[in-house]
CSV table of N, CA, C and O in Angstrom, one decimal:
chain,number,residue,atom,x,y,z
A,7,UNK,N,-116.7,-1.3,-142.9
A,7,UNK,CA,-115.3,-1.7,-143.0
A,7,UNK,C,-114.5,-0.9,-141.9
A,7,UNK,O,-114.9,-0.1,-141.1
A,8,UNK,N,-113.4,-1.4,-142.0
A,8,UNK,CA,-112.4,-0.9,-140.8
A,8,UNK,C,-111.8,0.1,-141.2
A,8,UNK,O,-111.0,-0.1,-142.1
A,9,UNK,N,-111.7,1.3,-140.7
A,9,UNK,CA,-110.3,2.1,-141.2
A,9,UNK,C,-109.2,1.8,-140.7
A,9,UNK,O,-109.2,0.9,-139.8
A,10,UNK,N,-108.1,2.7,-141.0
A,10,UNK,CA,-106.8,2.2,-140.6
A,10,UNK,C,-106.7,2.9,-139.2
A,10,UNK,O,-107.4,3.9,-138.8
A,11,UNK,N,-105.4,1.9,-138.3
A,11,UNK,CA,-105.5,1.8,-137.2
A,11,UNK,C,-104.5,3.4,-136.9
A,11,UNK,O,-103.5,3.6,-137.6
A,12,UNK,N,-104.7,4.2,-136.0
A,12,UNK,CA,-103.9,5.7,-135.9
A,12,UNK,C,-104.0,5.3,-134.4
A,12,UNK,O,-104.9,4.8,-133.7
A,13,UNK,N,-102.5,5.7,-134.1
A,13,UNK,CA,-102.5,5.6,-132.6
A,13,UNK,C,-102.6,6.7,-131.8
A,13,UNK,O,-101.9,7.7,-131.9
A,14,UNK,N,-103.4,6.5,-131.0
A,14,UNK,CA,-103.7,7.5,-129.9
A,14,UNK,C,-102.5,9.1,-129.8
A,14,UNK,O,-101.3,9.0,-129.6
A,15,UNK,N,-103.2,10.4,-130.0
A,15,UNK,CA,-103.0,11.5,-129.8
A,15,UNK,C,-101.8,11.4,-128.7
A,15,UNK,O,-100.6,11.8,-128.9
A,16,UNK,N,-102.1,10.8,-127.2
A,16,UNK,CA,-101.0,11.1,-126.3
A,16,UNK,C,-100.0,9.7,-126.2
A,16,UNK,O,-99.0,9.7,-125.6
A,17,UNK,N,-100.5,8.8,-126.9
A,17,UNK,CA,-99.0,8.0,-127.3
A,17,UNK,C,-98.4,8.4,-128.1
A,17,UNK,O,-97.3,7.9,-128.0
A,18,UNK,N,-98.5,9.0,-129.0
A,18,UNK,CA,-97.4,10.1,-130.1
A,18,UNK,C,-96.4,10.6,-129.8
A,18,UNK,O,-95.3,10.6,-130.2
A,19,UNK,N,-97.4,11.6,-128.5
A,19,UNK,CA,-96.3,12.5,-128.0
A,19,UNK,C,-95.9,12.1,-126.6
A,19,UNK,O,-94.9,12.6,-126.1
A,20,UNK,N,-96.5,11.4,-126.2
A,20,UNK,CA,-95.1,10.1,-125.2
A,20,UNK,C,-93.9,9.8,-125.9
A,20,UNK,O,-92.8,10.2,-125.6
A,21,UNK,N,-94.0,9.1,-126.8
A,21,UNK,CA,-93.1,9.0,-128.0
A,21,UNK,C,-92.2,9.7,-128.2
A,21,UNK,O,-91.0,9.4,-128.1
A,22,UNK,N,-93.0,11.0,-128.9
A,22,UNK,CA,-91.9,11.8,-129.2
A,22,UNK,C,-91.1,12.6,-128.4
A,22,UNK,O,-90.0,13.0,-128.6
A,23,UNK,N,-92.1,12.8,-127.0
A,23,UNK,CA,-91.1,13.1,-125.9
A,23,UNK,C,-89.6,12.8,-125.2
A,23,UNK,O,-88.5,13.3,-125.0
A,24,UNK,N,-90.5,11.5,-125.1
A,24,UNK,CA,-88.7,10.3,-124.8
A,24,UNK,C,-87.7,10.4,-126.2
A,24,UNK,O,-86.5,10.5,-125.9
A,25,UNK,N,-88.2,10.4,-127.5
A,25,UNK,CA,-86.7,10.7,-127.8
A,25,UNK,C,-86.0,11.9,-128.0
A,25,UNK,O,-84.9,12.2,-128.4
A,26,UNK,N,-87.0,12.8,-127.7
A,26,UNK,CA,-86.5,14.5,-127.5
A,26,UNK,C,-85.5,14.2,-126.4
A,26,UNK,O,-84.2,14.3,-126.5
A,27,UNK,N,-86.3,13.7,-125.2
A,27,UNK,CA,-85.1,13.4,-124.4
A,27,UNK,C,-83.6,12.6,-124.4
A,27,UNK,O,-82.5,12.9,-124.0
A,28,UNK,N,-84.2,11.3,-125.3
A,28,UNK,CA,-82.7,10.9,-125.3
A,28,UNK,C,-82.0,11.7,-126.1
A,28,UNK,O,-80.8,11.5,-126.2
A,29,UNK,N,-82.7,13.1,-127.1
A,29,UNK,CA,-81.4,13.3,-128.3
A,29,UNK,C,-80.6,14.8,-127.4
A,29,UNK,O,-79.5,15.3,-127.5
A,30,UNK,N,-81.9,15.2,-126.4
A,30,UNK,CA,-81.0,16.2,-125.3
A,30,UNK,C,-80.1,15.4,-124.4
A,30,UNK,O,-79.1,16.1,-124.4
A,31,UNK,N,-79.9,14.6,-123.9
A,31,UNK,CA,-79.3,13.4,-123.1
A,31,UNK,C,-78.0,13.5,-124.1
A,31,UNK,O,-76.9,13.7,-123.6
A,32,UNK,N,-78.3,13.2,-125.3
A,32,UNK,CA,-77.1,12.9,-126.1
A,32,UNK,C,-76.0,13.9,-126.6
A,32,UNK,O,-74.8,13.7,-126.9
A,33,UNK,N,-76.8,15.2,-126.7
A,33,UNK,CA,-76.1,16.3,-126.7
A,33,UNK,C,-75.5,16.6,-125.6
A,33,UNK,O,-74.3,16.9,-125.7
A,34,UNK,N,-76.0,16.5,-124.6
A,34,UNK,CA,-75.5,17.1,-123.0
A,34,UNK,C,-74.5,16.4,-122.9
A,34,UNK,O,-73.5,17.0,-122.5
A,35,UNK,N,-74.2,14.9,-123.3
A,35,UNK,CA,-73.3,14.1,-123.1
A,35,UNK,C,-72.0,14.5,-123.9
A,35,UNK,O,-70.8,14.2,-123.5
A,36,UNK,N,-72.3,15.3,-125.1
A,36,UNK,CA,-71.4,15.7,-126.4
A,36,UNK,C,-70.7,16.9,-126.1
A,36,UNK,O,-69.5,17.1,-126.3
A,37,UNK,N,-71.8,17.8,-125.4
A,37,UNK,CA,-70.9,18.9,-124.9
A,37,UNK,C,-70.3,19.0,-123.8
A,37,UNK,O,-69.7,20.1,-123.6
A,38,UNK,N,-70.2,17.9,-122.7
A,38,UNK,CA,-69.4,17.9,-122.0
A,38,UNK,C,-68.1,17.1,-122.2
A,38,UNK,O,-67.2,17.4,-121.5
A,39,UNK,N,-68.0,16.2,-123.1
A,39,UNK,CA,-67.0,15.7,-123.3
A,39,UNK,C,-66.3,16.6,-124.1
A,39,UNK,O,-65.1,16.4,-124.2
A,40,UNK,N,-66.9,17.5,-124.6
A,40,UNK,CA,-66.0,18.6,-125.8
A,40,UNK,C,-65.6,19.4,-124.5
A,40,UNK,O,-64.7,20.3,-124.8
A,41,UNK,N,-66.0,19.5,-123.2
A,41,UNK,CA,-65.8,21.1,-122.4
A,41,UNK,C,-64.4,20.0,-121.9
A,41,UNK,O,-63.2,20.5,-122.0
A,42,UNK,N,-64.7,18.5,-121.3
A,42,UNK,CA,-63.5,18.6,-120.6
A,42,UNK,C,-62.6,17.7,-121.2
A,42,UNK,O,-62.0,16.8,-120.6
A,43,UNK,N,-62.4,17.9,-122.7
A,43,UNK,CA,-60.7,17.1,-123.6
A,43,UNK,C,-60.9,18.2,-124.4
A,43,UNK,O,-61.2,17.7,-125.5
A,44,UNK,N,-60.9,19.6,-124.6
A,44,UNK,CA,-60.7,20.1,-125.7
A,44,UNK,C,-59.2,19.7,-126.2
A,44,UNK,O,-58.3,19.1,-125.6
A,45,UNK,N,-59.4,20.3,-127.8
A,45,UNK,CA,-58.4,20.0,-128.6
A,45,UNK,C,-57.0,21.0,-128.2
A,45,UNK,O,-56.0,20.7,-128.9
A,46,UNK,N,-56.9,21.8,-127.4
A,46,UNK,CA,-55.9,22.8,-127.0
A,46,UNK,C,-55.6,22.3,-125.9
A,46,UNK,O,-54.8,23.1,-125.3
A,47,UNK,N,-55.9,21.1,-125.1
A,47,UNK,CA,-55.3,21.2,-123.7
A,47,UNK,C,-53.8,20.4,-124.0
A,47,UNK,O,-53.6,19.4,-124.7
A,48,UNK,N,-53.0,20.8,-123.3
A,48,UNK,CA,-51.3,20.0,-123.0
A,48,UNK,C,-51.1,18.7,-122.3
A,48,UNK,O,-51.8,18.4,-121.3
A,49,UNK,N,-50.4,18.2,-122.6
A,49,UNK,CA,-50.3,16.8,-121.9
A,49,UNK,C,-50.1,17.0,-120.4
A,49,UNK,O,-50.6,16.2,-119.6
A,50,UNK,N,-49.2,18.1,-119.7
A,50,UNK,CA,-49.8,17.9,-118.6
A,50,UNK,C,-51.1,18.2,-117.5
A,50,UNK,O,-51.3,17.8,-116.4
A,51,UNK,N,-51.8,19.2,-118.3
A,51,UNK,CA,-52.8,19.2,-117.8
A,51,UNK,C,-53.8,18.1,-118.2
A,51,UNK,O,-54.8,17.9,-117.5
A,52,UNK,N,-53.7,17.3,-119.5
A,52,UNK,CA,-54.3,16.1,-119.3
A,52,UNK,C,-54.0,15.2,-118.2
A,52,UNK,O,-54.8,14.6,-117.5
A,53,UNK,N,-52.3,15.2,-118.1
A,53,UNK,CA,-52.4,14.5,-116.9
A,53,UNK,C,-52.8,14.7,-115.3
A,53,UNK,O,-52.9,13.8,-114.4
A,54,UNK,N,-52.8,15.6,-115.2
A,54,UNK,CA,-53.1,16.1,-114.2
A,54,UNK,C,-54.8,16.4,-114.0
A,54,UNK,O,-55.3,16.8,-112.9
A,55,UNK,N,-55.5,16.2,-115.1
A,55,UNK,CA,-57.1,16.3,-115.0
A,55,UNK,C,-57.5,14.5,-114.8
A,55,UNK,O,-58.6,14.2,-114.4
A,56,UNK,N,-56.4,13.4,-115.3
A,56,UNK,CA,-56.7,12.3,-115.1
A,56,UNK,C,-56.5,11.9,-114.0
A,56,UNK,O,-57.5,11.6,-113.4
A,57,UNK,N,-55.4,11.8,-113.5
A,57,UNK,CA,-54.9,12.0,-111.4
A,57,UNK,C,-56.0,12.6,-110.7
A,57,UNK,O,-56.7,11.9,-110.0
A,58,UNK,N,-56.3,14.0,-110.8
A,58,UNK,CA,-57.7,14.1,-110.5
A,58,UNK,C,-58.7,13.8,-110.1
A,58,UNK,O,-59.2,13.7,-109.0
A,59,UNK,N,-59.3,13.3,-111.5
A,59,UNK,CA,-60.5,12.0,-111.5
A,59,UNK,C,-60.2,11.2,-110.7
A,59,UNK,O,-60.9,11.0,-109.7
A,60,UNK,N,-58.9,10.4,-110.9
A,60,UNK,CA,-58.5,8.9,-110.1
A,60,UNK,C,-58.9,9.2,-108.5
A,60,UNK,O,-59.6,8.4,-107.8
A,61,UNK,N,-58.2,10.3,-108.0
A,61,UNK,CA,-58.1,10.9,-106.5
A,61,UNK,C,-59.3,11.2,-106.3
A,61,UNK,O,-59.4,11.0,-105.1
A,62,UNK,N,-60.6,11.5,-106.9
A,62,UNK,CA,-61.7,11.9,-106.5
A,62,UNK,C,-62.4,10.3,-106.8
A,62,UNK,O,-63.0,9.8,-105.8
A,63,UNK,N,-62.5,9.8,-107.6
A,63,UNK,CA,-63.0,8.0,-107.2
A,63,UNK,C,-62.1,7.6,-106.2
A,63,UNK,O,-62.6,6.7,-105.5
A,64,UNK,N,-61.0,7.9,-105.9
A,64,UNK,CA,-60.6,6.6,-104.8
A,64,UNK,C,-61.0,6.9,-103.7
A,64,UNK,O,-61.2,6.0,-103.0
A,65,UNK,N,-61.5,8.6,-103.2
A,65,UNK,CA,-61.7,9.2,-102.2
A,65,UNK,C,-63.1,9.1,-102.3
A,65,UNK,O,-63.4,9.1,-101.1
A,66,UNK,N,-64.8,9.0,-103.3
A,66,UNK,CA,-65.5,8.1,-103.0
A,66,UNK,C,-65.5,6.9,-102.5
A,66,UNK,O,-66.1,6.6,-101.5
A,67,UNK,N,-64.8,6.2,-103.0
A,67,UNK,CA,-64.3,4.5,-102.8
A,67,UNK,C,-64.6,4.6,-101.4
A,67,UNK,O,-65.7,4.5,-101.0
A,68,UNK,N,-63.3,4.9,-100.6
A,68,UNK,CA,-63.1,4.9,-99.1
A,68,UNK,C,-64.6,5.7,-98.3
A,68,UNK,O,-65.1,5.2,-97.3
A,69,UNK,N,-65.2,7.1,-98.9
A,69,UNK,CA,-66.5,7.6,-98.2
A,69,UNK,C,-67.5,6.7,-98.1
A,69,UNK,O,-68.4,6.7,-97.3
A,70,UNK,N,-67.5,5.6,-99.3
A,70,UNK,CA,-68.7,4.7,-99.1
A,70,UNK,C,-68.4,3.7,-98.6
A,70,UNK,O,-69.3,2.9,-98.3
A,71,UNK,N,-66.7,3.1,-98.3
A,71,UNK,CA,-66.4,2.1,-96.9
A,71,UNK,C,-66.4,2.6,-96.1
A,71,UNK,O,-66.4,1.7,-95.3
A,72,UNK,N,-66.3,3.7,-95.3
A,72,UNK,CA,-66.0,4.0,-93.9
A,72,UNK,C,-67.4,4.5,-93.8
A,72,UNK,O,-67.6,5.0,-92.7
A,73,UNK,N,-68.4,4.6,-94.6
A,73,UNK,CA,-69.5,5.5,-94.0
A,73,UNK,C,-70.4,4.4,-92.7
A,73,UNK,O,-70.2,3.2,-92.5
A,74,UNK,N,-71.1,5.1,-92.1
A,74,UNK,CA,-71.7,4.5,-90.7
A,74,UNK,C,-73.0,3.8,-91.2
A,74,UNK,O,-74.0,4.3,-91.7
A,75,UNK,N,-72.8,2.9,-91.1
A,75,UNK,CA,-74.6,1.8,-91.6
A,75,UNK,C,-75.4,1.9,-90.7
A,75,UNK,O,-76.5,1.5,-91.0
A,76,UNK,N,-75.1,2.7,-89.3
A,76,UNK,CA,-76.5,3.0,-88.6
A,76,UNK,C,-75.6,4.4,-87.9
A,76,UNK,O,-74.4,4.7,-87.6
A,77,UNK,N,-77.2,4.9,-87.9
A,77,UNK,CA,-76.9,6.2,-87.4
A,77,UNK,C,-76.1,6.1,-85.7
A,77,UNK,O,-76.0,5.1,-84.9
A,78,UNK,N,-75.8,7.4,-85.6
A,78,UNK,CA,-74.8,7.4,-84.5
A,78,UNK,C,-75.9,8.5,-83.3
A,78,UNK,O,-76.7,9.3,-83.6
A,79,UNK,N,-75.6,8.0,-82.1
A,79,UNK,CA,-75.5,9.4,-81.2
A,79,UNK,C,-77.2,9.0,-80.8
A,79,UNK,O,-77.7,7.9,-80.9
A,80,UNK,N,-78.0,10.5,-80.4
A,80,UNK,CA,-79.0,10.3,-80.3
A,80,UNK,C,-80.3,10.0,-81.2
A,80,UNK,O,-81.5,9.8,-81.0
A,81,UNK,N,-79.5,10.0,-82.3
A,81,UNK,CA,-81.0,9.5,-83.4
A,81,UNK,C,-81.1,8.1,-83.8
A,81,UNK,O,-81.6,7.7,-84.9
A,82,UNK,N,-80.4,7.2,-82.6
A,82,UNK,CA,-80.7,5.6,-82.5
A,82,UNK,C,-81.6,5.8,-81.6
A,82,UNK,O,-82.6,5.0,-81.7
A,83,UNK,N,-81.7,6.7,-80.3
A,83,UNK,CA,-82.7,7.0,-79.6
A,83,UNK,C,-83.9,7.3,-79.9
A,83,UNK,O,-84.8,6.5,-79.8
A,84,UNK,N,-84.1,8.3,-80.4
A,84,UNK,CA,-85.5,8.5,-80.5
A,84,UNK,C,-86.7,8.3,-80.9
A,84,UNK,O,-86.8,7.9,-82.0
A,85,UNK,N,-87.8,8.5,-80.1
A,85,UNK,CA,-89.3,8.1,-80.4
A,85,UNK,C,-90.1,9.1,-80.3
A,85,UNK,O,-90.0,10.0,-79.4
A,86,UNK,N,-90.9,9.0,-81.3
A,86,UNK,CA,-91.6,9.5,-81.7
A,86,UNK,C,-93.2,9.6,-80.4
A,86,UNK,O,-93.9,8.7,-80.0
A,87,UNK,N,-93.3,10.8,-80.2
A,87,UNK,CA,-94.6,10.5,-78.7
A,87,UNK,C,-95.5,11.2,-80.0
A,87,UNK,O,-96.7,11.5,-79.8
């Protein structure tokens, strides 16, 4: 007869790995949102931590339009001998 089916020793702990990771994933996520809204901060430094943010995405925004799609200068030159 057949016994029952037990899955493989290292698919277990593949398994249980990935959701170790998602449940550290989830905490890292929890304690950073607690480090940057704690319950003591003032409305203007909320506002001024959201202005912030905004100025540092808009200032990505513009570094990834103005960036150069081909290299500049001598390393359009070069070959390799």
């Amino acid at each position: 007869m057949l016994g029952p089916i037990v899955p493989e020793r290292f698919h277990v702990m593949g398994i249980y790995r990935m959701r170790e990771e998602e449940i550290l994933e989830d905490v890292k996520v929890t304690r950073l949102l607690k480090s940057i809204h704690p319950a003591n901060q003032s409305f203007l430094e909320r506002m001024l931590y959201d202005t912030g943010a905004f100025l540092v995405s808009v200032g990505e925004k513009l570094r990834e339009r103005y960036a150069p799609t081909m290299p500049h200068g001598r390393e359009v030159c070069q070959t390799k001998i």
